[in-house]
PDB file of C-alpha atoms in Angstrom:
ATOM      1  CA  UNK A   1       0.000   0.000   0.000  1.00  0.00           C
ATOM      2  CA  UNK A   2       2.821   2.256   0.542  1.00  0.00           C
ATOM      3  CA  UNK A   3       3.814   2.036  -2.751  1.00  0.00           C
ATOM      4  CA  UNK A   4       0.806   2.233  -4.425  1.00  0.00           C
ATOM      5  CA  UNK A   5       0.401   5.131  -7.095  1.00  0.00           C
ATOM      6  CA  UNK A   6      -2.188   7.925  -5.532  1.00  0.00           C
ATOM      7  CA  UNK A   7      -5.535   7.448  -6.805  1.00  0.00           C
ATOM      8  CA  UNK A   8      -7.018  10.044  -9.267  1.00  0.00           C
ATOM      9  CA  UNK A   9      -8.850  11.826  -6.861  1.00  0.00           C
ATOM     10  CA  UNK A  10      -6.381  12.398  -4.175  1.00  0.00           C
ATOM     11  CA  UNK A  11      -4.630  13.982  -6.455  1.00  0.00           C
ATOM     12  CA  UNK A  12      -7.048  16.326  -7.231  1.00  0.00           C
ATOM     13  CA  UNK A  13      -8.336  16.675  -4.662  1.00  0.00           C
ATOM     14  CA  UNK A  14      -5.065  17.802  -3.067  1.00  0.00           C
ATOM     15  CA  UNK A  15      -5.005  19.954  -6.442  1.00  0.00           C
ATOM     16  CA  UNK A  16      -8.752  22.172  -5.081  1.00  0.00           C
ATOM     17  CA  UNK A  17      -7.005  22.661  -1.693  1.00  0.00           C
ATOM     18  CA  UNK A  18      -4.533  24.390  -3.194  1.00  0.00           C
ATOM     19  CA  UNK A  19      -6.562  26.524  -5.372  1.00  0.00           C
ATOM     20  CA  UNK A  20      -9.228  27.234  -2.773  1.00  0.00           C
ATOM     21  CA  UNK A  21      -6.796  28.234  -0.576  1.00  0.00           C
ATOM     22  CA  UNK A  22      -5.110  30.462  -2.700  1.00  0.00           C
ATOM     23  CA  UNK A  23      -8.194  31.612  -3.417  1.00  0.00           C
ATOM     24  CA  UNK A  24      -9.012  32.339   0.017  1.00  0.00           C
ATOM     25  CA  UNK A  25      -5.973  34.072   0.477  1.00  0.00           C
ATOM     26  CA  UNK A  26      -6.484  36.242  -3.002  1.00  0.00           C
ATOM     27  CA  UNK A  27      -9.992  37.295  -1.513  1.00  0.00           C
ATOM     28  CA  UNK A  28      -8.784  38.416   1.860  1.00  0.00           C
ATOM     29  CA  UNK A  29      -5.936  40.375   0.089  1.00  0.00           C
ATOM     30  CA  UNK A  30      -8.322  42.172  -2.229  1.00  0.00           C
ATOM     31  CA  UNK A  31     -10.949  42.767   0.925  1.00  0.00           C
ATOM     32  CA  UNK A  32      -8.684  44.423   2.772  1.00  0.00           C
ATOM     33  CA  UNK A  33      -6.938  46.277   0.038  1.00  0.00           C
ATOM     34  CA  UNK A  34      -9.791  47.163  -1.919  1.00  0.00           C
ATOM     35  CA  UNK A  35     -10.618  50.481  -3.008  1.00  0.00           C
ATOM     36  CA  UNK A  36     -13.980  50.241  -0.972  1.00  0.00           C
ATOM     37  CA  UNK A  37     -11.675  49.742   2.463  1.00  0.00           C
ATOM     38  CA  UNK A  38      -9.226  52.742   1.651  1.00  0.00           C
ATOM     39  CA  UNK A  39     -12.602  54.688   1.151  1.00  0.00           C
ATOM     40  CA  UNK A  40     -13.748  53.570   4.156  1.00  0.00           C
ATOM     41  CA  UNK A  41     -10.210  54.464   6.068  1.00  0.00           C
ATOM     42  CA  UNK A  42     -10.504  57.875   4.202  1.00  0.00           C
ATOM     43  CA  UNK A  43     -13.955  58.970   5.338  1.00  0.00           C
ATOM     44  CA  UNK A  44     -12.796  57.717   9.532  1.00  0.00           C
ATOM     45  CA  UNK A  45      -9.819  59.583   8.992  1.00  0.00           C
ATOM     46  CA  UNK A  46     -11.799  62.508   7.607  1.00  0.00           C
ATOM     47  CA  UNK A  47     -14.905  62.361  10.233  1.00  0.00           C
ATOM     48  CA  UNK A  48     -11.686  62.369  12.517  1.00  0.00           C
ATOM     49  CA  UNK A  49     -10.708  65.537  11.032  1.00  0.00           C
ATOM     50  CA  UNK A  50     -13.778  67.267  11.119  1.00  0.00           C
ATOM     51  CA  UNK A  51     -14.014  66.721  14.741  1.00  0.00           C
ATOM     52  CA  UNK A  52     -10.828  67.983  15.275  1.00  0.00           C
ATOM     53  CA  UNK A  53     -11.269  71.231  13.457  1.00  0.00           C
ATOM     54  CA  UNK A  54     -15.215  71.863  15.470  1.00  0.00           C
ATOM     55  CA  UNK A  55     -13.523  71.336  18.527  1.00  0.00           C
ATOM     56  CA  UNK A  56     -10.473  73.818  17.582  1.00  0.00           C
ATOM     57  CA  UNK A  57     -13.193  75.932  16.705  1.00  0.00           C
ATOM     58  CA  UNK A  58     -15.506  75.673  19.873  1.00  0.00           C
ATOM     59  CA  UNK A  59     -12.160  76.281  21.940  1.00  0.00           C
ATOM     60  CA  UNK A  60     -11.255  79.620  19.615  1.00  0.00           C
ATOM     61  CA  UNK A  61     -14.863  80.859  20.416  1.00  0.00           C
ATOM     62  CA  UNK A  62     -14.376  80.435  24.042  1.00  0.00           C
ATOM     63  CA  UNK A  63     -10.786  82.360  24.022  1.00  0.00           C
ATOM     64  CA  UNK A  64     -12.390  85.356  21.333  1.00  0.00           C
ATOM     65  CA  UNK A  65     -15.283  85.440  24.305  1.00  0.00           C
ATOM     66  CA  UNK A  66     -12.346  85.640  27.174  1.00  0.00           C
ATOM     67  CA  UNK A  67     -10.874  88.087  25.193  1.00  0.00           C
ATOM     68  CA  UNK A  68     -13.706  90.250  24.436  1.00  0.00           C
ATOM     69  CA  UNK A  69     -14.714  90.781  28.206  1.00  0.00           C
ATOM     70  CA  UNK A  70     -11.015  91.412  28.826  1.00  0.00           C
ATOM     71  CA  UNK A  71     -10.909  94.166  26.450  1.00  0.00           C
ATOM     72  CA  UNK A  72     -14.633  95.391  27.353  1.00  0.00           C
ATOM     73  CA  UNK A  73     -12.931  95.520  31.307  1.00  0.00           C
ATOM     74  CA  UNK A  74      -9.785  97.851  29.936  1.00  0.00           C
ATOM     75  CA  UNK A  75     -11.921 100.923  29.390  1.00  0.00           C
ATOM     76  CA  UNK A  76     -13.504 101.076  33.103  1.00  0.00           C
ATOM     77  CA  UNK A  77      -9.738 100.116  34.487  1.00  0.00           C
ATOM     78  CA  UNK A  78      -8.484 102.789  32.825  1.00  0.00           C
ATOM     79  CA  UNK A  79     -10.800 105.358  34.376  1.00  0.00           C
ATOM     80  CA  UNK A  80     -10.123 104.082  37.900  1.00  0.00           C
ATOM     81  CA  UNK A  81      -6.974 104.341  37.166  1.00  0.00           C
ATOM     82  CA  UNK A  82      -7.213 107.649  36.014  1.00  0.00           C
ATOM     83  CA  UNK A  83      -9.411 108.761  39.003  1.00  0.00           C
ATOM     84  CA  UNK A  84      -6.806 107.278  41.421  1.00  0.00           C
ATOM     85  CA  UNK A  85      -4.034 109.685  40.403  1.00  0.00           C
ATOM     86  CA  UNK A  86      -6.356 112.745  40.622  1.00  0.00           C
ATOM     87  CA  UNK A  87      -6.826 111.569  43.977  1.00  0.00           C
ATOM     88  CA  UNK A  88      -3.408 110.477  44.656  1.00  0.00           C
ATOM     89  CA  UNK A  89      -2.689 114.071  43.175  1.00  0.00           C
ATOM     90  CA  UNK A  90      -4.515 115.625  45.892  1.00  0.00           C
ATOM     91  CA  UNK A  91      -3.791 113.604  48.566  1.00  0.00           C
ATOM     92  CA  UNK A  92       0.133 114.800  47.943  1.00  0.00           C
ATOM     93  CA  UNK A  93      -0.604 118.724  47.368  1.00  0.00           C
ATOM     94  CA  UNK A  94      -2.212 118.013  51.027  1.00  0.00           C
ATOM     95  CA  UNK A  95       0.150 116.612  52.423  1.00  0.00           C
ATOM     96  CA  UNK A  96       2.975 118.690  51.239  1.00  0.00           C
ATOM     97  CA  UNK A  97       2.147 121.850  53.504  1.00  0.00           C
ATOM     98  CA  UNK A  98       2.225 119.139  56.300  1.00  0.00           C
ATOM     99  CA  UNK A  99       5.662 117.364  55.494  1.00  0.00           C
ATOM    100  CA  UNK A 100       7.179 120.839  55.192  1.00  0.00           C
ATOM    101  CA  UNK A 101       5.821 121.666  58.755  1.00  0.00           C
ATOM    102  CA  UNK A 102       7.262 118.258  59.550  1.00  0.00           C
ATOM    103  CA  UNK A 103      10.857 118.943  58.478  1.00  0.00           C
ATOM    104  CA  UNK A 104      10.797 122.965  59.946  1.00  0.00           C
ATOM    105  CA  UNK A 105       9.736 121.588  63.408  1.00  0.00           C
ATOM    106  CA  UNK A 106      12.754 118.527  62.816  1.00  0.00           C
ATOM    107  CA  UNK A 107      15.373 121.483  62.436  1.00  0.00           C
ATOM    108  CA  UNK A 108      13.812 123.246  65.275  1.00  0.00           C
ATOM    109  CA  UNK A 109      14.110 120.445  67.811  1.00  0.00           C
ATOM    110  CA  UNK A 110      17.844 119.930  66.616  1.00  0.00           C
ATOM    111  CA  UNK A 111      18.822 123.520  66.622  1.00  0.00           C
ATOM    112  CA  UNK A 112      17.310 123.377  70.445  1.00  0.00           C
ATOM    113  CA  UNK A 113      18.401 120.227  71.108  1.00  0.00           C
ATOM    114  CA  UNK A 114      21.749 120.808  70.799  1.00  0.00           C
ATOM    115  CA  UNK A 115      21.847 124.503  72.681  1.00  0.00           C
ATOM    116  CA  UNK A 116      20.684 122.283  76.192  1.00  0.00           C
ATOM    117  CA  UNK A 117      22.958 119.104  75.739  1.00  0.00           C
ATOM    118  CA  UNK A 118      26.006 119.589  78.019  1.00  0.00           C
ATOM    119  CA  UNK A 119      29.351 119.424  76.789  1.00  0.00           C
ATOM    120  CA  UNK A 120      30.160 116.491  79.052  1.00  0.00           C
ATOM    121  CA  UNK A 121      27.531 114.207  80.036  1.00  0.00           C
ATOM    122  CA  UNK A 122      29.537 112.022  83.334  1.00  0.00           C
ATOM    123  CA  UNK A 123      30.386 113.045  86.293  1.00  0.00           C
ATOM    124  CA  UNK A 124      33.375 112.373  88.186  1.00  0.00           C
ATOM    125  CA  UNK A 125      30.992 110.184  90.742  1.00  0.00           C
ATOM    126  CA  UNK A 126      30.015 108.408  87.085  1.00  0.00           C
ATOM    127  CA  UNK A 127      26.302 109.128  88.097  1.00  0.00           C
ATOM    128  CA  UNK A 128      24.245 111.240  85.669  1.00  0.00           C
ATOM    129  CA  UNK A 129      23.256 115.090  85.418  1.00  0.00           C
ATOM    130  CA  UNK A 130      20.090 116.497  84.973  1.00  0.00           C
ATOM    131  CA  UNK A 131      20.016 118.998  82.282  1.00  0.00           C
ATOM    132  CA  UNK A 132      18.553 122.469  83.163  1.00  0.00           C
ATOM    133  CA  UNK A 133      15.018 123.204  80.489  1.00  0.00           C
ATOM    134  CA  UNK A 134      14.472 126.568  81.173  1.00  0.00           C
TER     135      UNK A 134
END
């Protein structure tokens, strides 16, 4: 039996295998490299896209909004601004009178100050000295 020629049919049959699973193989190959699947690929890749560019767009809406209430703030910070220096403004043409009385009444306590300190401060029983204020 081990030497017996192979029948007809085992030959062909081995023969269909073959060609069915080459053929098989061919239609898996042109399923998933068929024009219809790189559509397919195309329009994901494209839906992608799309979704991509609303939600740039959504996010560029939200920073022209930000934007727009920053620059509708500028014009009301600019008068308080503007208000604070005239006050500021006043508050220092007050004030100056004052820090000029400040600075007369300094060079008056030094100019007295230094008429009533005695020339030597220690005695020779190293106690202090009471200054005279009159």
């Amino acid at each position: 039996d081990l030497m017996a020629p192979p029948s007809p049919f085992s030959i062909m049959g081995g023969v269909l295998r073959s060609i069915l699973g080459a053929a098989e193989r061919a239609e898996s190959d042109v399923a998933n490299h068929s024009p219809l699947q790189e559509v397919q690929r195309l329009e994901e890749k494209l839906e992608q896209a799309v979704t991509a560019a609303h939600r740039a767009a959504e996010s560029l809406e939200r920073h022209v909004a930000v934007v727009e209430k920053l620059a509708d703030s500028l014009g009301p910070l600019s008068e308080s601004v503007t208000r604070l220096t005239e006050q500021l403004n006043s508050l220092m043409k007050v004030t100056r009178p004052v820090a000029a009385a400040e600075h007369e009444l300094s060079r008056v306590e030094r100019l007295f100050g230094r008429r009533h300190r005695p020339a030597d401060t220690s005695t020779a029983g190293g106690g202090e000295t009471e200054t005279p204020t009159s």
